[in-house]
């Protein structure tokens, strides 16, 4: 399930035209606070419920995501 979801999130970057799409659960686990009005709900093949996600521009990702969690 984790690998499937990660692959679907990667595909959503193309749909949303952004370099980073992250699930709300990941944002919460990282202790990051994002504007809940920016939350989107994505249909993920293989999952029954919609998944809450955030689509981030590169600048937003650099600002919002912890540096220790970034891969460069």
PDB file of N, CA, C and O in Angstrom:
ATOM      1  N   UNK A   1       0.824  -1.203   0.000  1.00  0.00           N
ATOM      2  CA  UNK A   1       0.000   0.000   0.000  1.00  0.00           C
ATOM      3  C   UNK A   1       0.861   1.256   0.000  1.00  0.00           C
ATOM      4  O   UNK A   1       0.558   2.217  -0.698  1.00  0.00           O
ATOM      5  N   UNK A   2       1.934   1.248   0.768  1.00  0.00           N
ATOM      6  CA  UNK A   2       2.801   2.421   0.860  1.00  0.00           C
ATOM      7  C   UNK A   2       3.458   2.730  -0.485  1.00  0.00           C
ATOM      8  O   UNK A   2       3.481   3.882  -0.931  1.00  0.00           O
ATOM      9  N   UNK A   3       3.974   1.705  -1.145  1.00  0.00           N
ATOM     10  CA  UNK A   3       4.637   1.908  -2.435  1.00  0.00           C
ATOM     11  C   UNK A   3       3.632   2.357  -3.482  1.00  0.00           C
ATOM     12  O   UNK A   3       3.903   3.264  -4.274  1.00  0.00           O
ATOM     13  N   UNK A   4       2.450   1.768  -3.485  1.00  0.00           N
ATOM     14  CA  UNK A   4       1.398   2.162  -4.417  1.00  0.00           C
ATOM     15  C   UNK A   4       1.028   3.629  -4.211  1.00  0.00           C
ATOM     16  O   UNK A   4       0.930   4.396  -5.170  1.00  0.00           O
ATOM     17  N   UNK A   5       0.833   4.013  -2.965  1.00  0.00           N
ATOM     18  CA  UNK A   5       0.457   5.402  -2.668  1.00  0.00           C
ATOM     19  C   UNK A   5       1.559   6.363  -3.088  1.00  0.00           C
ATOM     20  O   UNK A   5       1.293   7.406  -3.686  1.00  0.00           O
ATOM     21  N   UNK A   6       2.814   6.022  -2.808  1.00  0.00           N
ATOM     22  CA  UNK A   6       3.936   6.887  -3.195  1.00  0.00           C
ATOM     23  C   UNK A   6       3.989   7.059  -4.711  1.00  0.00           C
ATOM     24  O   UNK A   6       4.207   8.175  -5.211  1.00  0.00           O
ATOM     25  N   UNK A   7       3.765   5.988  -5.448  1.00  0.00           N
ATOM     26  CA  UNK A   7       3.763   6.078  -6.909  1.00  0.00           C
ATOM     27  C   UNK A   7       2.629   6.957  -7.406  1.00  0.00           C
ATOM     28  O   UNK A   7       2.801   7.755  -8.338  1.00  0.00           O
ATOM     29  N   UNK A   8       1.477   6.852  -6.784  1.00  0.00           N
ATOM     30  CA  UNK A   8       0.330   7.677  -7.183  1.00  0.00           C
ATOM     31  C   UNK A   8       0.585   9.151  -6.856  1.00  0.00           C
ATOM     32  O   UNK A   8       0.225  10.030  -7.637  1.00  0.00           O
ATOM     33  N   UNK A   9       1.209   9.416  -5.715  1.00  0.00           N
ATOM     34  CA  UNK A   9       1.540  10.798  -5.369  1.00  0.00           C
ATOM     35  C   UNK A   9       2.527  11.374  -6.378  1.00  0.00           C
ATOM     36  O   UNK A   9       2.410  12.534  -6.777  1.00  0.00           O
ATOM     37  N   UNK A  10       3.481  10.564  -6.795  1.00  0.00           N
ATOM     38  CA  UNK A  10       4.429  11.025  -7.813  1.00  0.00           C
ATOM     39  C   UNK A  10       3.691  11.377  -9.108  1.00  0.00           C
ATOM     40  O   UNK A  10       3.968  12.401  -9.731  1.00  0.00           O
ATOM     41  N   UNK A  11       2.741  10.552  -9.511  1.00  0.00           N
ATOM     42  CA  UNK A  11       1.957  10.832 -10.717  1.00  0.00           C
ATOM     43  C   UNK A  11       1.130  12.110 -10.570  1.00  0.00           C
ATOM     44  O   UNK A  11       0.921  12.824 -11.546  1.00  0.00           O
ATOM     45  N   UNK A  12       0.662  12.389  -9.361  1.00  0.00           N
ATOM     46  CA  UNK A  12      -0.136  13.597  -9.141  1.00  0.00           C
ATOM     47  C   UNK A  12       0.663  14.873  -9.362  1.00  0.00           C
ATOM     48  O   UNK A  12       0.093  15.917  -9.669  1.00  0.00           O
ATOM     49  N   UNK A  13       1.992  14.805  -9.230  1.00  0.00           N
ATOM     50  CA  UNK A  13       2.793  16.006  -9.476  1.00  0.00           C
ATOM     51  C   UNK A  13       2.581  16.502 -10.901  1.00  0.00           C
ATOM     52  O   UNK A  13       2.538  17.702 -11.145  1.00  0.00           O
ATOM     53  N   UNK A  14       2.414  15.586 -11.829  1.00  0.00           N
ATOM     54  CA  UNK A  14       2.155  15.959 -13.227  1.00  0.00           C
ATOM     55  C   UNK A  14       0.774  16.575 -13.371  1.00  0.00           C
ATOM     56  O   UNK A  14       0.600  17.581 -14.060  1.00  0.00           O
ATOM     57  N   UNK A  15      -0.212  15.977 -12.721  1.00  0.00           N
ATOM     58  CA  UNK A  15      -1.589  16.484 -12.798  1.00  0.00           C
ATOM     59  C   UNK A  15      -1.702  17.888 -12.224  1.00  0.00           C
ATOM     60  O   UNK A  15      -2.416  18.729 -12.764  1.00  0.00           O
ATOM     61  N   UNK A  16      -1.005  18.123 -11.118  1.00  0.00           N
ATOM     62  CA  UNK A  16      -1.087  19.417 -10.438  1.00  0.00           C
ATOM     63  C   UNK A  16      -0.037  20.410 -10.921  1.00  0.00           C
ATOM     64  O   UNK A  16      -0.062  21.576 -10.551  1.00  0.00           O
ATOM     65  N   UNK A  17       0.937  19.933 -11.710  1.00  0.00           N
ATOM     66  CA  UNK A  17       1.978  20.817 -12.228  1.00  0.00           C
ATOM     67  C   UNK A  17       2.922  21.348 -11.166  1.00  0.00           C
ATOM     68  O   UNK A  17       3.349  22.498 -11.217  1.00  0.00           O
ATOM     69  N   UNK A  18       3.226  20.509 -10.190  1.00  0.00           N
ATOM     70  CA  UNK A  18       4.131  20.887  -9.101  1.00  0.00           C
ATOM     71  C   UNK A  18       5.180  19.792  -8.911  1.00  0.00           C
ATOM     72  O   UNK A  18       4.963  18.649  -9.307  1.00  0.00           O
ATOM     73  N   UNK A  19       6.299  20.111  -8.271  1.00  0.00           N
ATOM     74  CA  UNK A  19       7.326  19.086  -8.066  1.00  0.00           C
ATOM     75  C   UNK A  19       7.092  18.177  -6.854  1.00  0.00           C
ATOM     76  O   UNK A  19       7.692  17.115  -6.760  1.00  0.00           O
ATOM     77  N   UNK A  20       6.199  18.597  -5.939  1.00  0.00           N
ATOM     78  CA  UNK A  20       5.993  17.825  -4.708  1.00  0.00           C
ATOM     79  C   UNK A  20       4.509  17.711  -4.389  1.00  0.00           C
ATOM     80  O   UNK A  20       3.805  18.717  -4.327  1.00  0.00           O
ATOM     81  N   UNK A  21       4.054  16.479  -4.191  1.00  0.00           N
ATOM     82  CA  UNK A  21       2.722  16.228  -3.643  1.00  0.00           C
ATOM     83  C   UNK A  21       2.938  15.331  -2.431  1.00  0.00           C
ATOM     84  O   UNK A  21       3.582  14.285  -2.524  1.00  0.00           O
ATOM     85  N   UNK A  22       2.437  15.772  -1.300  1.00  0.00           N
ATOM     86  CA  UNK A  22       2.646  15.052  -0.048  1.00  0.00           C
ATOM     87  C   UNK A  22       1.298  14.831   0.631  1.00  0.00           C
ATOM     88  O   UNK A  22       0.412  15.679   0.558  1.00  0.00           O
ATOM     89  N   UNK A  23       1.161  13.681   1.266  1.00  0.00           N
ATOM     90  CA  UNK A  23      -0.104  13.379   1.934  1.00  0.00           C
ATOM     91  C   UNK A  23      -0.236  14.185   3.217  1.00  0.00           C
ATOM     92  O   UNK A  23       0.761  14.583   3.838  1.00  0.00           O
ATOM     93  N   UNK A  24      -1.459  14.420   3.616  1.00  0.00           N
ATOM     94  CA  UNK A  24      -1.718  15.139   4.865  1.00  0.00           C
ATOM     95  C   UNK A  24      -1.139  14.375   6.050  1.00  0.00           C
ATOM     96  O   UNK A  24      -0.614  14.976   6.991  1.00  0.00           O
ATOM     97  N   UNK A  25      -1.194  13.051   5.999  1.00  0.00           N
ATOM     98  CA  UNK A  25      -0.650  12.240   7.087  1.00  0.00           C
ATOM     99  C   UNK A  25       0.862  12.435   7.220  1.00  0.00           C
ATOM    100  O   UNK A  25       1.390  12.514   8.331  1.00  0.00           O
ATOM    101  N   UNK A  26       1.549  12.556   6.093  1.00  0.00           N
ATOM    102  CA  UNK A  26       2.991  12.787   6.124  1.00  0.00           C
ATOM    103  C   UNK A  26       3.307  14.164   6.680  1.00  0.00           C
ATOM    104  O   UNK A  26       4.243  14.334   7.469  1.00  0.00           O
ATOM    105  N   UNK A  27       2.523  15.151   6.283  1.00  0.00           N
ATOM    106  CA  UNK A  27       2.695  16.511   6.798  1.00  0.00           C
ATOM    107  C   UNK A  27       2.537  16.518   8.315  1.00  0.00           C
ATOM    108  O   UNK A  27       3.350  17.087   9.038  1.00  0.00           O
ATOM    109  N   UNK A  28       1.510  15.844   8.798  1.00  0.00           N
ATOM    110  CA  UNK A  28       1.266  15.785  10.244  1.00  0.00           C
ATOM    111  C   UNK A  28       2.395  15.052  10.966  1.00  0.00           C
ATOM    112  O   UNK A  28       2.863  15.501  12.017  1.00  0.00           O
ATOM    113  N   UNK A  29       2.854  13.934  10.401  1.00  0.00           N
ATOM    114  CA  UNK A  29       3.929  13.165  11.032  1.00  0.00           C
ATOM    115  C   UNK A  29       5.232  13.955  11.089  1.00  0.00           C
ATOM    116  O   UNK A  29       6.023  13.796  12.021  1.00  0.00           O
ATOM    117  N   UNK A  30       5.438  14.828  10.102  1.00  0.00           N
ATOM    118  CA  UNK A  30       6.650  15.648  10.070  1.00  0.00           C
ATOM    119  C   UNK A  30       6.542  16.865  10.979  1.00  0.00           C
ATOM    120  O   UNK A  30       7.514  17.583  11.178  1.00  0.00           O
ATOM    121  N   UNK A  31       5.350  17.100  11.518  1.00  0.00           N
ATOM    122  CA  UNK A  31       5.154  18.245  12.393  1.00  0.00           C
ATOM    123  C   UNK A  31       5.117  19.563  11.652  1.00  0.00           C
ATOM    124  O   UNK A  31       5.408  20.609  12.217  1.00  0.00           O
ATOM    125  N   UNK A  32       4.761  19.501  10.384  1.00  0.00           N
ATOM    126  CA  UNK A  32       4.698  20.685   9.537  1.00  0.00           C
ATOM    127  C   UNK A  32       3.273  21.222   9.530  1.00  0.00           C
ATOM    128  O   UNK A  32       2.313  20.456   9.527  1.00  0.00           O
ATOM    129  N   UNK A  33       3.139  22.515   9.513  1.00  0.00           N
ATOM    130  CA  UNK A  33       1.824  23.141   9.463  1.00  0.00           C
ATOM    131  C   UNK A  33       1.628  23.800   8.098  1.00  0.00           C
ATOM    132  O   UNK A  33       2.389  24.684   7.718  1.00  0.00           O
ATOM    133  N   UNK A  34       0.636  23.330   7.360  1.00  0.00           N
ATOM    134  CA  UNK A  34       0.277  23.918   6.074  1.00  0.00           C
ATOM    135  C   UNK A  34      -1.155  24.421   6.140  1.00  0.00           C
ATOM    136  O   UNK A  34      -1.967  23.891   6.910  1.00  0.00           O
ATOM    137  N   UNK A  35      -1.460  25.399   5.344  1.00  0.00           N
ATOM    138  CA  UNK A  35      -2.800  25.980   5.298  1.00  0.00           C
ATOM    139  C   UNK A  35      -3.808  24.909   4.882  1.00  0.00           C
ATOM    140  O   UNK A  35      -3.726  24.378   3.776  1.00  0.00           O
ATOM    141  N   UNK A  36      -4.755  24.567   5.758  1.00  0.00           N
ATOM    142  CA  UNK A  36      -5.729  23.522   5.429  1.00  0.00           C
ATOM    143  C   UNK A  36      -6.592  23.862   4.217  1.00  0.00           C
ATOM    144  O   UNK A  36      -7.135  22.966   3.576  1.00  0.00           O
ATOM    145  N   UNK A  37      -6.684  25.134   3.867  1.00  0.00           N
ATOM    146  CA  UNK A  37      -7.441  25.517   2.669  1.00  0.00           C
ATOM    147  C   UNK A  37      -6.733  25.076   1.396  1.00  0.00           C
ATOM    148  O   UNK A  37      -7.345  25.044   0.332  1.00  0.00           O
ATOM    149  N   UNK A  38      -5.460  24.741   1.487  1.00  0.00           N
ATOM    150  CA  UNK A  38      -4.685  24.284   0.325  1.00  0.00           C
ATOM    151  C   UNK A  38      -4.804  22.775   0.125  1.00  0.00           C
ATOM    152  O   UNK A  38      -4.302  22.231  -0.847  1.00  0.00           O
ATOM    153  N   UNK A  39      -5.459  22.116   1.054  1.00  0.00           N
ATOM    154  CA  UNK A  39      -5.615  20.657   0.992  1.00  0.00           C
ATOM    155  C   UNK A  39      -6.492  20.278  -0.200  1.00  0.00           C
ATOM    156  O   UNK A  39      -7.480  20.940  -0.498  1.00  0.00           O
ATOM    157  N   UNK A  40      -6.092  19.223  -0.866  1.00  0.00           N
ATOM    158  CA  UNK A  40      -6.878  18.661  -1.975  1.00  0.00           C
ATOM    159  C   UNK A  40      -7.187  17.215  -1.638  1.00  0.00           C
ATOM    160  O   UNK A  40      -6.529  16.610  -0.782  1.00  0.00           O
ATOM    161  N   UNK A  41      -8.156  16.676  -2.310  1.00  0.00           N
ATOM    162  CA  UNK A  41      -8.515  15.280  -2.080  1.00  0.00           C
ATOM    163  C   UNK A  41      -8.358  14.520  -3.387  1.00  0.00           C
ATOM    164  O   UNK A  41      -8.973  14.875  -4.390  1.00  0.00           O
ATOM    165  N   UNK A  42      -7.500  13.514  -3.354  1.00  0.00           N
ATOM    166  CA  UNK A  42      -7.158  12.776  -4.562  1.00  0.00           C
ATOM    167  C   UNK A  42      -7.692  11.352  -4.488  1.00  0.00           C
ATOM    168  O   UNK A  42      -7.637  10.713  -3.433  1.00  0.00           O
ATOM    169  N   UNK A  43      -8.155  10.893  -5.620  1.00  0.00           N
ATOM    170  CA  UNK A  43      -8.572   9.503  -5.743  1.00  0.00           C
ATOM    171  C   UNK A  43      -7.324   8.698  -6.082  1.00  0.00           C
ATOM    172  O   UNK A  43      -6.636   8.973  -7.060  1.00  0.00           O
ATOM    173  N   UNK A  44      -7.028   7.725  -5.240  1.00  0.00           N
ATOM    174  CA  UNK A  44      -5.841   6.896  -5.418  1.00  0.00           C
ATOM    175  C   UNK A  44      -6.309   5.490  -5.773  1.00  0.00           C
ATOM    176  O   UNK A  44      -7.025   4.854  -4.996  1.00  0.00           O
ATOM    177  N   UNK A  45      -5.903   5.042  -6.954  1.00  0.00           N
ATOM    178  CA  UNK A  45      -6.292   3.691  -7.384  1.00  0.00           C
ATOM    179  C   UNK A  45      -5.797   2.681  -6.346  1.00  0.00           C
ATOM    180  O   UNK A  45      -4.665   2.765  -5.871  1.00  0.00           O
ATOM    181  N   UNK A  46      -6.670   1.767  -5.977  1.00  0.00           N
ATOM    182  CA  UNK A  46      -6.331   0.760  -4.986  1.00  0.00           C
ATOM    183  C   UNK A  46      -6.720   1.136  -3.567  1.00  0.00           C
ATOM    184  O   UNK A  46      -6.601   0.330  -2.657  1.00  0.00           O
ATOM    185  N   UNK A  47      -7.202   2.367  -3.387  1.00  0.00           N
ATOM    186  CA  UNK A  47      -7.664   2.808  -2.063  1.00  0.00           C
ATOM    187  C   UNK A  47      -9.146   3.149  -2.155  1.00  0.00           C
ATOM    188  O   UNK A  47      -9.592   3.707  -3.146  1.00  0.00           O
ATOM    189  N   UNK A  48      -9.860   2.868  -1.113  1.00  0.00           N
ATOM    190  CA  UNK A  48     -11.308   3.130  -1.114  1.00  0.00           C
ATOM    191  C   UNK A  48     -11.636   4.596  -0.876  1.00  0.00           C
ATOM    192  O   UNK A  48     -12.520   5.151  -1.495  1.00  0.00           O
ATOM    193  N   UNK A  49     -10.932   5.200   0.039  1.00  0.00           N
ATOM    194  CA  UNK A  49     -11.238   6.582   0.417  1.00  0.00           C
ATOM    195  C   UNK A  49     -10.329   7.555  -0.333  1.00  0.00           C
ATOM    196  O   UNK A  49      -9.233   7.199  -0.775  1.00  0.00           O
ATOM    197  N   UNK A  50     -10.809   8.787  -0.458  1.00  0.00           N
ATOM    198  CA  UNK A  50      -9.977   9.838  -1.035  1.00  0.00           C
ATOM    199  C   UNK A  50      -8.827  10.125  -0.080  1.00  0.00           C
ATOM    200  O   UNK A  50      -8.957   9.988   1.134  1.00  0.00           O
ATOM    201  N   UNK A  51      -7.690  10.519  -0.631  1.00  0.00           N
ATOM    202  CA  UNK A  51      -6.514  10.824   0.173  1.00  0.00           C
ATOM    203  C   UNK A  51      -6.314  12.329   0.205  1.00  0.00           C
ATOM    204  O   UNK A  51      -6.281  12.979  -0.849  1.00  0.00           O
ATOM    205  N   UNK A  52      -6.186  12.890   1.394  1.00  0.00           N
ATOM    206  CA  UNK A  52      -5.923  14.324   1.550  1.00  0.00           C
ATOM    207  C   UNK A  52      -4.449  14.574   1.246  1.00  0.00           C
ATOM    208  O   UNK A  52      -3.573  13.919   1.808  1.00  0.00           O
ATOM    209  N   UNK A  53      -4.198  15.507   0.316  1.00  0.00           N
ATOM    210  CA  UNK A  53      -2.835  15.802  -0.107  1.00  0.00           C
ATOM    211  C   UNK A  53      -2.618  17.309  -0.209  1.00  0.00           C
ATOM    212  O   UNK A  53      -3.569  18.091  -0.265  1.00  0.00           O
ATOM    213  N   UNK A  54      -1.348  17.682  -0.246  1.00  0.00           N
ATOM    214  CA  UNK A  54      -0.957  19.064  -0.500  1.00  0.00           C
ATOM    215  C   UNK A  54      -0.037  19.061  -1.714  1.00  0.00           C
ATOM    216  O   UNK A  54       0.909  18.271  -1.779  1.00  0.00           O
ATOM    217  N   UNK A  55      -0.317  19.922  -2.675  1.00  0.00           N
ATOM    218  CA  UNK A  55       0.522  20.103  -3.853  1.00  0.00           C
ATOM    219  C   UNK A  55       1.381  21.343  -3.604  1.00  0.00           C
ATOM    220  O   UNK A  55       0.852  22.432  -3.397  1.00  0.00           O
ATOM    221  N   UNK A  56       2.705  21.149  -3.592  1.00  0.00           N
ATOM    222  CA  UNK A  56       3.611  22.225  -3.225  1.00  0.00           C
ATOM    223  C   UNK A  56       4.520  22.621  -4.385  1.00  0.00           C
ATOM    224  O   UNK A  56       5.071  21.749  -5.070  1.00  0.00           O
ATOM    225  N   UNK A  57       4.706  23.916  -4.554  1.00  0.00           N
ATOM    226  CA  UNK A  57       5.707  24.400  -5.496  1.00  0.00           C
ATOM    227  C   UNK A  57       7.075  24.144  -4.883  1.00  0.00           C
ATOM    228  O   UNK A  57       7.195  23.825  -3.687  1.00  0.00           O
ATOM    229  N   UNK A  58       8.121  24.308  -5.658  1.00  0.00           N
ATOM    230  CA  UNK A  58       9.469  24.099  -5.135  1.00  0.00           C
ATOM    231  C   UNK A  58       9.765  25.060  -3.988  1.00  0.00           C
ATOM    232  O   UNK A  58      10.331  24.677  -2.964  1.00  0.00           O
ATOM    233  N   UNK A  59       9.361  26.316  -4.143  1.00  0.00           N
ATOM    234  CA  UNK A  59       9.589  27.310  -3.091  1.00  0.00           C
ATOM    235  C   UNK A  59       8.829  26.944  -1.817  1.00  0.00           C
ATOM    236  O   UNK A  59       9.360  27.071  -0.711  1.00  0.00           O
ATOM    237  N   UNK A  60       7.588  26.493  -1.964  1.00  0.00           N
ATOM    238  CA  UNK A  60       6.796  26.092  -0.787  1.00  0.00           C
ATOM    239  C   UNK A  60       7.422  24.888  -0.104  1.00  0.00           C
ATOM    240  O   UNK A  60       7.478  24.829   1.125  1.00  0.00           O
ATOM    241  N   UNK A  61       7.890  23.938  -0.875  1.00  0.00           N
ATOM    242  CA  UNK A  61       8.521  22.749  -0.304  1.00  0.00           C
ATOM    243  C   UNK A  61       9.790  23.132   0.444  1.00  0.00           C
ATOM    244  O   UNK A  61      10.048  22.639   1.547  1.00  0.00           O
ATOM    245  N   UNK A  62      10.593  24.029  -0.139  1.00  0.00           N
ATOM    246  CA  UNK A  62      11.825  24.466   0.526  1.00  0.00           C
ATOM    247  C   UNK A  62      11.527  25.172   1.836  1.00  0.00           C
ATOM    248  O   UNK A  62      12.275  25.041   2.797  1.00  0.00           O
ATOM    249  N   UNK A  63      10.437  25.914   1.884  1.00  0.00           N
ATOM    250  CA  UNK A  63      10.073  26.663   3.079  1.00  0.00           C
ATOM    251  C   UNK A  63       9.396  25.782   4.120  1.00  0.00           C
ATOM    252  O   UNK A  63       9.688  25.875   5.309  1.00  0.00           O
ATOM    253  N   UNK A  64       8.500  24.906   3.678  1.00  0.00           N
ATOM    254  CA  UNK A  64       7.640  24.168   4.604  1.00  0.00           C
ATOM    255  C   UNK A  64       8.226  22.854   5.105  1.00  0.00           C
ATOM    256  O   UNK A  64       7.957  22.460   6.225  1.00  0.00           O
ATOM    257  N   UNK A  65       8.999  22.179   4.271  1.00  0.00           N
ATOM    258  CA  UNK A  65       9.465  20.851   4.647  1.00  0.00           C
ATOM    259  C   UNK A  65      10.792  20.923   5.380  1.00  0.00           C
ATOM    260  O   UNK A  65      11.677  21.689   5.013  1.00  0.00           O
ATOM    261  N   UNK A  66      10.951  20.100   6.417  1.00  0.00           N
ATOM    262  CA  UNK A  66      12.200  20.097   7.176  1.00  0.00           C
ATOM    263  C   UNK A  66      13.389  19.741   6.287  1.00  0.00           C
ATOM    264  O   UNK A  66      13.292  18.841   5.458  1.00  0.00           O
ATOM    265  N   UNK A  67      14.490  20.441   6.443  1.00  0.00           N
ATOM    266  CA  UNK A  67      15.676  20.207   5.622  1.00  0.00           C
ATOM    267  C   UNK A  67      16.191  18.785   5.763  1.00  0.00           C
ATOM    268  O   UNK A  67      16.688  18.201   4.810  1.00  0.00           O
ATOM    269  N   UNK A  68      16.051  18.190   6.930  1.00  0.00           N
ATOM    270  CA  UNK A  68      16.573  16.844   7.149  1.00  0.00           C
ATOM    271  C   UNK A  68      15.791  15.798   6.353  1.00  0.00           C
ATOM    272  O   UNK A  68      16.278  14.709   6.121  1.00  0.00           O
ATOM    273  N   UNK A  69      14.575  16.136   5.926  1.00  0.00           N
ATOM    274  CA  UNK A  69      13.763  15.184   5.189  1.00  0.00           C
ATOM    275  C   UNK A  69      13.872  15.322   3.691  1.00  0.00           C
ATOM    276  O   UNK A  69      13.329  14.523   2.952  1.00  0.00           O
ATOM    277  N   UNK A  70      14.618  16.313   3.228  1.00  0.00           N
ATOM    278  CA  UNK A  70      14.735  16.554   1.779  1.00  0.00           C
ATOM    279  C   UNK A  70      15.828  15.715   1.158  1.00  0.00           C
ATOM    280  O   UNK A  70      16.872  15.490   1.745  1.00  0.00           O
ATOM    281  N   UNK A  71      15.579  15.276  -0.038  1.00  0.00           N
ATOM    282  CA  UNK A  71      16.563  14.556  -0.819  1.00  0.00           C
ATOM    283  C   UNK A  71      17.007  15.468  -1.939  1.00  0.00           C
ATOM    284  O   UNK A  71      16.194  16.015  -2.664  1.00  0.00           O
ATOM    285  N   UNK A  72      18.307  15.647  -2.078  1.00  0.00           N
ATOM    286  CA  UNK A  72      18.813  16.531  -3.135  1.00  0.00           C
ATOM    287  C   UNK A  72      19.723  15.778  -4.051  1.00  0.00           C
ATOM    288  O   UNK A  72      20.286  14.808  -3.756  1.00  0.00           O
TER     289      UNK A  72
END
